[in-house]
GROMACS .gro file of C-alpha atoms in nm:
model
  185
    1MET     CA    1  -1.454   1.982  -2.001
    2ALA     CA    2  -1.184   1.718  -2.001
    3GLU     CA    3  -1.015   1.902  -1.739
    4HIS     CA    4  -1.340   1.937  -1.520
    5ARG     CA    5  -1.370   1.542  -1.542
    6THR     CA    6  -1.007   1.486  -1.451
    7MET     CA    7  -1.062   1.702  -1.131
    8GLN     CA    8  -1.377   1.544  -1.022
    9ARG     CA    9  -1.214   1.205  -1.080
   10ALA     CA   10  -0.927   1.319  -0.867
   11ALA     CA   11  -1.174   1.442  -0.610
   12LEU     CA   12  -1.338   1.107  -0.606
   13LEU     CA   13  -1.014   0.919  -0.536
   14GLU     CA   14  -0.916   1.182  -0.279
   15ALA     CA   15  -1.256   1.098  -0.097
   16ALA     CA   16  -1.200   0.713  -0.137
   17ARG     CA   17  -0.862   0.767   0.041
   18THR     CA   18  -1.025   0.937   0.324
   19LEU     CA   19  -1.305   0.686   0.358
   20LEU     CA   20  -1.076   0.394   0.327
   21SER     CA   21  -0.819   0.538   0.590
   22GLN     CA   22  -1.097   0.628   0.838
   23GLY     CA   23  -1.329   0.333   0.806
   24GLY     CA   24  -1.171   0.057   0.590
   25THR     CA   25  -1.340  -0.069   0.286
   26GLU     CA   26  -1.703  -0.086   0.434
   27ALA     CA   27  -1.665   0.286   0.456
   28LEU     CA   28  -1.597   0.306   0.066
   29THR     CA   29  -1.963   0.344  -0.056
   30PHE     CA   30  -2.109   0.530  -0.343
   31PRO     CA   31  -2.346   0.754  -0.118
   32ALA     CA   32  -2.027   0.843   0.093
   33LEU     CA   33  -1.830   0.926  -0.205
   34ALA     CA   34  -2.113   1.142  -0.338
   35GLU     CA   35  -2.144   1.301   0.006
   36HIS     CA   36  -1.755   1.376   0.041
   37THR     CA   37  -1.739   1.523  -0.318
   38GLY     CA   38  -2.072   1.706  -0.345
   39LEU     CA   39  -2.172   1.517  -0.649
   40ALA     CA   40  -2.494   1.349  -0.709
   41ARG     CA   41  -2.477   0.980  -0.654
   42SER     CA   42  -2.555   0.915  -1.022
   43SER     CA   43  -2.256   1.123  -1.108
   44VAL     CA   44  -2.015   0.891  -0.924
   45TYR     CA   45  -2.143   0.599  -1.127
   46GLU     CA   46  -2.041   0.808  -1.446
   47TYR     CA   47  -1.679   0.776  -1.323
   48PHE     CA   48  -1.678   0.423  -1.158
   49ARG     CA   49  -1.896   0.126  -1.230
   50SER     CA   50  -1.820  -0.027  -0.895
   51ARG     CA   51  -1.638   0.006  -0.570
   52ALA     CA   52  -1.382  -0.257  -0.718
   53ALA     CA   53  -1.325  -0.007  -0.992
   54VAL     CA   54  -1.254   0.276  -0.754
   55VAL     CA   55  -1.008   0.044  -0.583
   56GLU     CA   56  -0.829  -0.050  -0.880
   57GLU     CA   57  -0.771   0.282  -0.986
   58LEU     CA   58  -0.660   0.385  -0.637
   59CYS     CA   59  -0.396   0.099  -0.657
   60ALA     CA   60  -0.290   0.212  -1.000
   61VAL     CA   61  -0.245   0.554  -0.901
   62ASP     CA   62  -0.108   0.513  -0.536
   63PHE     CA   63   0.088   0.186  -0.532
   64PRO     CA   64   0.352   0.309  -0.774
   65VAL     CA   65   0.388   0.633  -0.582
   66TRP     CA   66   0.488   0.450  -0.257
   67ALA     CA   67   0.675   0.166  -0.441
   68ALA     CA   68   0.882   0.451  -0.597
   69GLU     CA   69   0.958   0.570  -0.240
   70VAL     CA   70   1.046   0.238  -0.126
   71GLU     CA   71   1.289   0.182  -0.435
   72ALA     CA   72   1.445   0.532  -0.374
   73ALA     CA   73   1.521   0.466  -0.013
   74MET     CA   74   1.686   0.132  -0.126
   75GLU     CA   75   1.888   0.313  -0.393
   76ARG     CA   76   2.026   0.557  -0.133
   77ALA     CA   77   2.133   0.250   0.098
   78ASP     CA   78   2.494   0.114   0.054
   79GLY     CA   79   2.514  -0.242   0.035
   80PRO     CA   80   2.285  -0.548   0.034
   81GLU     CA   81   2.202  -0.544   0.398
   82ALA     CA   82   2.150  -0.180   0.430
   83LYS     CA   83   1.923  -0.217   0.127
   84VAL     CA   84   1.704  -0.484   0.292
   85GLU     CA   85   1.690  -0.255   0.602
   86ALA     CA   86   1.577   0.050   0.376
   87TYR     CA   87   1.311  -0.187   0.228
   88VAL     CA   88   1.167  -0.261   0.567
   89ARG     CA   89   1.209   0.078   0.731
   90ARG     CA   90   1.050   0.276   0.436
   91GLN     CA   91   0.737   0.063   0.411
   92LEU     CA   92   0.690   0.104   0.785
   93ALA     CA   93   0.741   0.483   0.774
   94LEU     CA   94   0.483   0.509   0.516
   95VAL     CA   95   0.207   0.361   0.715
   96GLY     CA   96   0.077   0.686   0.834
   97ASP     CA   97   0.045   0.809   0.480
   98ARG     CA   98  -0.303   0.807   0.365
   99ARG     CA   99  -0.217   0.654   0.022
  100HIS     CA  100  -0.035   0.359   0.203
  101ARG     CA  101  -0.350   0.322   0.454
  102ALA     CA  102  -0.584   0.319   0.146
  103VAL     CA  103  -0.394   0.042  -0.029
  104VAL     CA  104  -0.357  -0.150   0.314
  105ALA     CA  105  -0.726  -0.123   0.360
  106ILE     CA  106  -0.805  -0.242   0.011
  107SER     CA  107  -0.580  -0.538   0.035
  108ALA     CA  108  -0.773  -0.667   0.336
  109GLY     CA  109  -1.103  -0.593   0.159
  110GLU     CA  110  -1.311  -0.833  -0.063
  111LEU     CA  111  -1.257  -0.751  -0.433
  112ASP     CA  112  -1.325  -0.891  -0.769
  113ALA     CA  113  -1.050  -1.113  -0.938
  114GLY     CA  114  -0.924  -0.843  -1.134
  115ALA     CA  115  -0.852  -0.581  -0.871
  116ARG     CA  116  -0.701  -0.857  -0.653
  117GLU     CA  117  -0.475  -0.954  -0.953
  118LYS     CA  118  -0.368  -0.593  -0.978
  119ILE     CA  119  -0.281  -0.568  -0.617
  120ARG     CA  120  -0.096  -0.897  -0.639
  121ALA     CA  121   0.094  -0.774  -0.934
  122ALA     CA  122   0.198  -0.451  -0.769
  123HIS     CA  123   0.302  -0.651  -0.444
  124GLY     CA  124   0.498  -0.856  -0.678
  125GLY     CA  125   0.678  -0.559  -0.818
  126LEU     CA  126   0.747  -0.438  -0.445
  127ILE     CA  127   0.894  -0.794  -0.365
  128ALA     CA  128   1.094  -0.793  -0.680
  129MET     CA  129   1.293  -0.501  -0.549
  130VAL     CA  130   1.452  -0.676  -0.270
  131VAL     CA  131   1.521  -1.007  -0.437
  132GLU     CA  132   1.848  -0.901  -0.564
  133ALA     CA  133   1.975  -0.765  -0.232
  134LEU     CA  134   1.882  -1.100  -0.078
  135ALA     CA  135   2.073  -1.286  -0.333
  136ALA     CA  136   2.386  -1.079  -0.252
  137LEU     CA  137   2.326  -1.185   0.100
  138GLY     CA  138   2.369  -1.530   0.013
  139HIS     CA  139   2.017  -1.654   0.012
  140GLU     CA  140   1.970  -1.974  -0.185
  141GLN     CA  141   1.612  -1.892  -0.265
  142PRO     CA  142   1.616  -1.510  -0.279
  143ARG     CA  143   1.238  -1.502  -0.413
  144LEU     CA  144   1.106  -1.707  -0.155
  145SER     CA  145   1.283  -1.506   0.099
  146ALA     CA  146   1.178  -1.174  -0.040
  147VAL     CA  147   0.800  -1.325   0.003
  148LEU     CA  148   0.853  -1.432   0.353
  149LEU     CA  149   1.033  -1.089   0.421
  150GLN     CA  150   0.738  -0.900   0.280
  151GLY     CA  151   0.522  -1.110   0.515
  152VAL     CA  152   0.734  -0.989   0.819
  153VAL     CA  153   0.665  -0.624   0.688
  154ASP     CA  154   0.285  -0.681   0.645
  155ALA     CA  155   0.252  -0.808   0.994
  156ALA     CA  156   0.447  -0.512   1.120
  157VAL     CA  157   0.212  -0.284   0.926
  158ARG     CA  158  -0.097  -0.459   1.064
  159ARG     CA  159   0.048  -0.417   1.405
  160ILE     CA  160   0.116  -0.054   1.358
  161GLU     CA  161  -0.238  -0.001   1.207
  162LEU     CA  162  -0.416  -0.177   1.486
  163GLY     CA  163  -0.243   0.081   1.735
  164ALA     CA  164  -0.078  -0.198   1.930
  165ALA     CA  165   0.048  -0.160   2.272
  166GLU     CA  166   0.394  -0.113   2.121
  167ASP     CA  167   0.522   0.197   1.990
  168PRO     CA  168   0.551   0.217   1.608
  169GLU     CA  169   0.933   0.272   1.637
  170ARG     CA  170   0.965  -0.046   1.831
  171ILE     CA  171   0.759  -0.243   1.597
  172THR     CA  172   0.991  -0.102   1.317
  173GLU     CA  173   1.308  -0.192   1.517
  174ALA     CA  174   1.165  -0.564   1.585
  175ALA     CA  175   1.087  -0.587   1.212
  176VAL     CA  176   1.441  -0.474   1.105
  177ALA     CA  177   1.584  -0.722   1.342
  178MET     CA  178   1.381  -1.004   1.209
  179ALA     CA  179   1.470  -0.910   0.855
  180LEU     CA  180   1.836  -0.898   0.932
  181ARG     CA  181   1.907  -1.153   1.197
  182GLY     CA  182   1.570  -1.388   1.176
  183VAL     CA  183   1.487  -1.533   1.501
  184GLN     CA  184   1.842  -1.513   1.653
  185GLY     CA  185   1.751  -1.186   1.838
   0.00000   0.00000   0.00000
């Protein structure tokens, strides 16, 4: 029985990823989750009390997976500049990944304070990964620099997500250039 519940919960999360990546937070509704999984709407409520609860669980499951991918890319990089580059490139390479798209859609959504706090904490963990590399590059305020660098990454993610006029590869190269050389071009 417990295994069956685990499978249904996983199916609901997978349906939530699909809905979020296709239609953003507005698409994530309990009727849509029920329809995608073949469960009765009342059954969806047995697993999650609200949309925010679905979102929180998705963040808890998905964010660490892609944060680990970013961290692994940084560990393979040699030297602080290469680590910063890997930090930017890996996040942008993950934009097409449904887990990432779901988390991005969530971040833009209107959530309760608890869910927002979990997302903030997860982002904080991501930012913490690059602080050491920025300190090694001589930044006087590496934490502030990391937050600003993540702002560049987030802007590039949004640009890619929007299907901007530029090719995603050009957006990535521009974000890497901004990260490594600032506005010097």
